[in-house]
Amino acid sequence: MSWRGRSEAPSPTGAQLKICAGVVEAAREGICRRQVEAAEAALVAAFDDMTLPQREALARAVQANLINRKESPVDLLCFTHRLPIGRKRFYQARRFFCHALLQELGMTAERRGA
């Protein structure tokens, strides 16, 4: 078992992150918008220790980071979106969002431990 708890989503692979980024970018043009909205709703519901505006800002920040991590680094996003979290929690949210999005797309396969 990894250092993450069983309730946390598994880390997405590099290819899965690219798929998530592409789907989020396509959703801006209306393609796959329903799936992205469902993943946003799951993220907003899961992080219930923050206020609703903070959770919605977190969902927007995660999507911006997925599309371009160099233009939207975590520290800058946390500052500009006024998120009361650090890097570790941000990456946890990104993992959760990607996992929820991949589930919506029907692309998840649970990893089996060795």
PDB file of N, CA and C in Angstrom, residues 43 47 50 53-66 68-94:
ATOM      1  N   LEU A  43     -15.798  17.094  -7.072  1.00  0.00           N
ATOM      2  CA  LEU A  43     -14.735  17.770  -6.328  1.00  0.00           C
ATOM      3  C   LEU A  43     -15.322  18.737  -5.306  1.00  0.00           C
ATOM      4  N   PHE A  47     -14.685  18.181  -1.041  1.00  0.00           N
ATOM      5  CA  PHE A  47     -13.880  19.080  -0.211  1.00  0.00           C
ATOM      6  C   PHE A  47     -14.800  19.986   0.600  1.00  0.00           C
ATOM      7  N   MET A  50     -14.201  23.418   3.111  1.00  0.00           N
ATOM      8  CA  MET A  50     -14.017  24.781   2.634  1.00  0.00           C
ATOM      9  C   MET A  50     -15.386  25.355   2.293  1.00  0.00           C
ATOM     10  N   PRO A  53     -17.728  28.967  -2.286  1.00  0.00           N
ATOM     11  CA  PRO A  53     -16.928  29.727  -3.262  1.00  0.00           C
ATOM     12  C   PRO A  53     -15.470  29.242  -3.349  1.00  0.00           C
ATOM     13  N   GLN A  54     -14.896  28.826  -2.229  1.00  0.00           N
ATOM     14  CA  GLN A  54     -13.526  28.308  -2.241  1.00  0.00           C
ATOM     15  C   GLN A  54     -13.456  26.992  -3.007  1.00  0.00           C
ATOM     16  N   ARG A  55     -14.459  26.136  -2.819  1.00  0.00           N
ATOM     17  CA  ARG A  55     -14.470  24.851  -3.532  1.00  0.00           C
ATOM     18  C   ARG A  55     -14.639  25.056  -5.033  1.00  0.00           C
ATOM     19  N   GLU A  56     -15.486  26.014  -5.414  1.00  0.00           N
ATOM     20  CA  GLU A  56     -15.653  26.303  -6.839  1.00  0.00           C
ATOM     21  C   GLU A  56     -14.377  26.900  -7.426  1.00  0.00           C
ATOM     22  N   ALA A  57     -13.710  27.749  -6.658  1.00  0.00           N
ATOM     23  CA  ALA A  57     -12.433  28.315  -7.104  1.00  0.00           C
ATOM     24  C   ALA A  57     -11.376  27.212  -7.225  1.00  0.00           C
ATOM     25  N   LEU A  58     -11.407  26.255  -6.311  1.00  0.00           N
ATOM     26  CA  LEU A  58     -10.476  25.129  -6.370  1.00  0.00           C
ATOM     27  C   LEU A  58     -10.693  24.339  -7.658  1.00  0.00           C
ATOM     28  N   ALA A  59     -11.928  24.098  -8.023  1.00  0.00           N
ATOM     29  CA  ALA A  59     -12.224  23.359  -9.259  1.00  0.00           C
ATOM     30  C   ALA A  59     -11.692  24.117 -10.479  1.00  0.00           C
ATOM     31  N   ARG A  60     -11.868  25.437 -10.506  1.00  0.00           N
ATOM     32  CA  ARG A  60     -11.347  26.237 -11.623  1.00  0.00           C
ATOM     33  C   ARG A  60      -9.813  26.217 -11.635  1.00  0.00           C
ATOM     34  N   ALA A  61      -9.208  26.306 -10.455  1.00  0.00           N
ATOM     35  CA  ALA A  61      -7.743  26.308 -10.360  1.00  0.00           C
ATOM     36  C   ALA A  61      -7.159  24.969 -10.814  1.00  0.00           C
ATOM     37  N   VAL A  62      -7.787  23.883 -10.430  1.00  0.00           N
ATOM     38  CA  VAL A  62      -7.319  22.553 -10.834  1.00  0.00           C
ATOM     39  C   VAL A  62      -7.367  22.430 -12.355  1.00  0.00           C
ATOM     40  N   GLN A  63      -8.438  22.913 -12.963  1.00  0.00           N
ATOM     41  CA  GLN A  63      -8.561  22.831 -14.413  1.00  0.00           C
ATOM     42  C   GLN A  63      -7.501  23.695 -15.106  1.00  0.00           C
ATOM     43  N   ALA A  64      -7.254  24.876 -14.581  1.00  0.00           N
ATOM     44  CA  ALA A  64      -6.223  25.743 -15.168  1.00  0.00           C
ATOM     45  C   ALA A  64      -4.855  25.088 -15.066  1.00  0.00           C
ATOM     46  N   ASN A  65      -4.580  24.437 -13.939  1.00  0.00           N
ATOM     47  CA  ASN A  65      -3.300  23.760 -13.743  1.00  0.00           C
ATOM     48  C   ASN A  65      -3.158  22.569 -14.678  1.00  0.00           C
ATOM     49  N   LEU A  66      -4.240  21.857 -14.913  1.00  0.00           N
ATOM     50  CA  LEU A  66      -4.188  20.717 -15.821  1.00  0.00           C
ATOM     51  C   LEU A  66      -3.868  21.160 -17.242  1.00  0.00           C
ATOM     52  N   ASN A  68      -2.314  23.981 -18.335  1.00  0.00           N
ATOM     53  CA  ASN A  68      -0.948  24.482 -18.513  1.00  0.00           C
ATOM     54  C   ASN A  68      -0.309  24.693 -17.144  1.00  0.00           C
ATOM     55  N   ARG A  69       0.527  23.739 -16.741  1.00  0.00           N
ATOM     56  CA  ARG A  69       1.156  23.805 -15.418  1.00  0.00           C
ATOM     57  C   ARG A  69       2.232  24.874 -15.325  1.00  0.00           C
ATOM     58  N   LYS A  70       2.799  25.278 -16.453  1.00  0.00           N
ATOM     59  CA  LYS A  70       3.832  26.325 -16.411  1.00  0.00           C
ATOM     60  C   LYS A  70       3.209  27.707 -16.266  1.00  0.00           C
ATOM     61  N   GLU A  71       2.128  27.969 -16.981  1.00  0.00           N
ATOM     62  CA  GLU A  71       1.459  29.259 -16.868  1.00  0.00           C
ATOM     63  C   GLU A  71       0.610  29.355 -15.594  1.00  0.00           C
ATOM     64  N   SER A  72       0.191  28.207 -15.067  1.00  0.00           N
ATOM     65  CA  SER A  72      -0.669  28.179 -13.883  1.00  0.00           C
ATOM     66  C   SER A  72      -0.072  27.271 -12.809  1.00  0.00           C
ATOM     67  N   PRO A  73       1.044  27.680 -12.208  1.00  0.00           N
ATOM     68  CA  PRO A  73       1.639  26.852 -11.161  1.00  0.00           C
ATOM     69  C   PRO A  73       0.775  26.853  -9.892  1.00  0.00           C
ATOM     70  N   VAL A  74       0.935  25.835  -9.101  1.00  0.00           N
ATOM     71  CA  VAL A  74       0.105  25.636  -7.915  1.00  0.00           C
ATOM     72  C   VAL A  74       0.162  26.824  -6.969  1.00  0.00           C
ATOM     73  N   ASP A  75       1.358  27.290  -6.645  1.00  0.00           N
ATOM     74  CA  ASP A  75       1.478  28.393  -5.684  1.00  0.00           C
ATOM     75  C   ASP A  75       0.756  29.650  -6.168  1.00  0.00           C
ATOM     76  N   LEU A  76       0.886  29.961  -7.435  1.00  0.00           N
ATOM     77  CA  LEU A  76       0.216  31.134  -7.989  1.00  0.00           C
ATOM     78  C   LEU A  76      -1.302  30.961  -7.959  1.00  0.00           C
ATOM     79  N   LEU A  77      -1.777  29.772  -8.318  1.00  0.00           N
ATOM     80  CA  LEU A  77      -3.212  29.521  -8.309  1.00  0.00           C
ATOM     81  C   LEU A  77      -3.801  29.619  -6.907  1.00  0.00           C
ATOM     82  N   CYS A  78      -3.096  29.062  -5.930  1.00  0.00           N
ATOM     83  CA  CYS A  78      -3.582  29.132  -4.544  1.00  0.00           C
ATOM     84  C   CYS A  78      -3.663  30.585  -4.077  1.00  0.00           C
ATOM     85  N   PHE A  79      -2.718  31.415  -4.518  1.00  0.00           N
ATOM     86  CA  PHE A  79      -2.723  32.828  -4.131  1.00  0.00           C
ATOM     87  C   PHE A  79      -3.823  33.601  -4.862  1.00  0.00           C
ATOM     88  N   THR A  80      -3.890  33.455  -6.176  1.00  0.00           N
ATOM     89  CA  THR A  80      -4.847  34.250  -6.948  1.00  0.00           C
ATOM     90  C   THR A  80      -6.293  33.828  -6.711  1.00  0.00           C
ATOM     91  N   HIS A  81      -6.521  32.555  -6.413  1.00  0.00           N
ATOM     92  CA  HIS A  81      -7.881  32.073  -6.148  1.00  0.00           C
ATOM     93  C   HIS A  81      -8.226  32.114  -4.653  1.00  0.00           C
ATOM     94  N   ARG A  82      -7.274  32.602  -3.849  1.00  0.00           N
ATOM     95  CA  ARG A  82      -7.454  32.707  -2.388  1.00  0.00           C
ATOM     96  C   ARG A  82      -7.871  31.373  -1.772  1.00  0.00           C
ATOM     97  N   LEU A  83      -7.103  30.346  -2.107  1.00  0.00           N
ATOM     98  CA  LEU A  83      -7.376  29.008  -1.582  1.00  0.00           C
ATOM     99  C   LEU A  83      -6.613  28.790  -0.280  1.00  0.00           C
ATOM    100  N   PRO A  84      -7.292  28.328   0.757  1.00  0.00           N
ATOM    101  CA  PRO A  84      -6.635  28.117   2.051  1.00  0.00           C
ATOM    102  C   PRO A  84      -5.962  26.754   2.146  1.00  0.00           C
ATOM    103  N   ILE A  85      -5.250  26.371   1.110  1.00  0.00           N
ATOM    104  CA  ILE A  85      -4.611  25.060   1.080  1.00  0.00           C
ATOM    105  C   ILE A  85      -3.185  25.208   0.575  1.00  0.00           C
ATOM    106  N   GLY A  86      -2.410  24.155   0.758  1.00  0.00           N
ATOM    107  CA  GLY A  86      -1.044  24.117   0.261  1.00  0.00           C
ATOM    108  C   GLY A  86      -0.936  23.200  -0.947  1.00  0.00           C
ATOM    109  N   ARG A  87       0.299  22.972  -1.345  1.00  0.00           N
ATOM    110  CA  ARG A  87       0.559  22.146  -2.526  1.00  0.00           C
ATOM    111  C   ARG A  87       0.019  20.723  -2.389  1.00  0.00           C
ATOM    112  N   LYS A  88       0.264  20.119  -1.241  1.00  0.00           N
ATOM    113  CA  LYS A  88      -0.146  18.725  -1.039  1.00  0.00           C
ATOM    114  C   LYS A  88      -1.651  18.568  -1.214  1.00  0.00           C
ATOM    115  N   ARG A  89      -2.402  19.461  -0.622  1.00  0.00           N
ATOM    116  CA  ARG A  89      -3.864  19.390  -0.719  1.00  0.00           C
ATOM    117  C   ARG A  89      -4.323  19.715  -2.135  1.00  0.00           C
ATOM    118  N   PHE A  90      -3.631  20.620  -2.808  1.00  0.00           N
ATOM    119  CA  PHE A  90      -3.974  20.945  -4.195  1.00  0.00           C
ATOM    120  C   PHE A  90      -3.779  19.720  -5.085  1.00  0.00           C
ATOM    121  N   TYR A  91      -2.656  19.044  -4.929  1.00  0.00           N
ATOM    122  CA  TYR A  91      -2.398  17.854  -5.745  1.00  0.00           C
ATOM    123  C   TYR A  91      -3.386  16.740  -5.414  1.00  0.00           C
ATOM    124  N   GLN A  92      -3.816  16.664  -4.181  1.00  0.00           N
ATOM    125  CA  GLN A  92      -4.854  15.697  -3.801  1.00  0.00           C
ATOM    126  C   GLN A  92      -6.148  16.024  -4.549  1.00  0.00           C
ATOM    127  N   ALA A  93      -6.497  17.300  -4.616  1.00  0.00           N
ATOM    128  CA  ALA A  93      -7.701  17.718  -5.337  1.00  0.00           C
ATOM    129  C   ALA A  93      -7.567  17.426  -6.832  1.00  0.00           C
ATOM    130  N   ARG A  94      -6.379  17.649  -7.379  1.00  0.00           N
ATOM    131  CA  ARG A  94      -6.164  17.373  -8.803  1.00  0.00           C
ATOM    132  C   ARG A  94      -6.304  15.877  -9.097  1.00  0.00           C
TER     133      ARG A  94
END
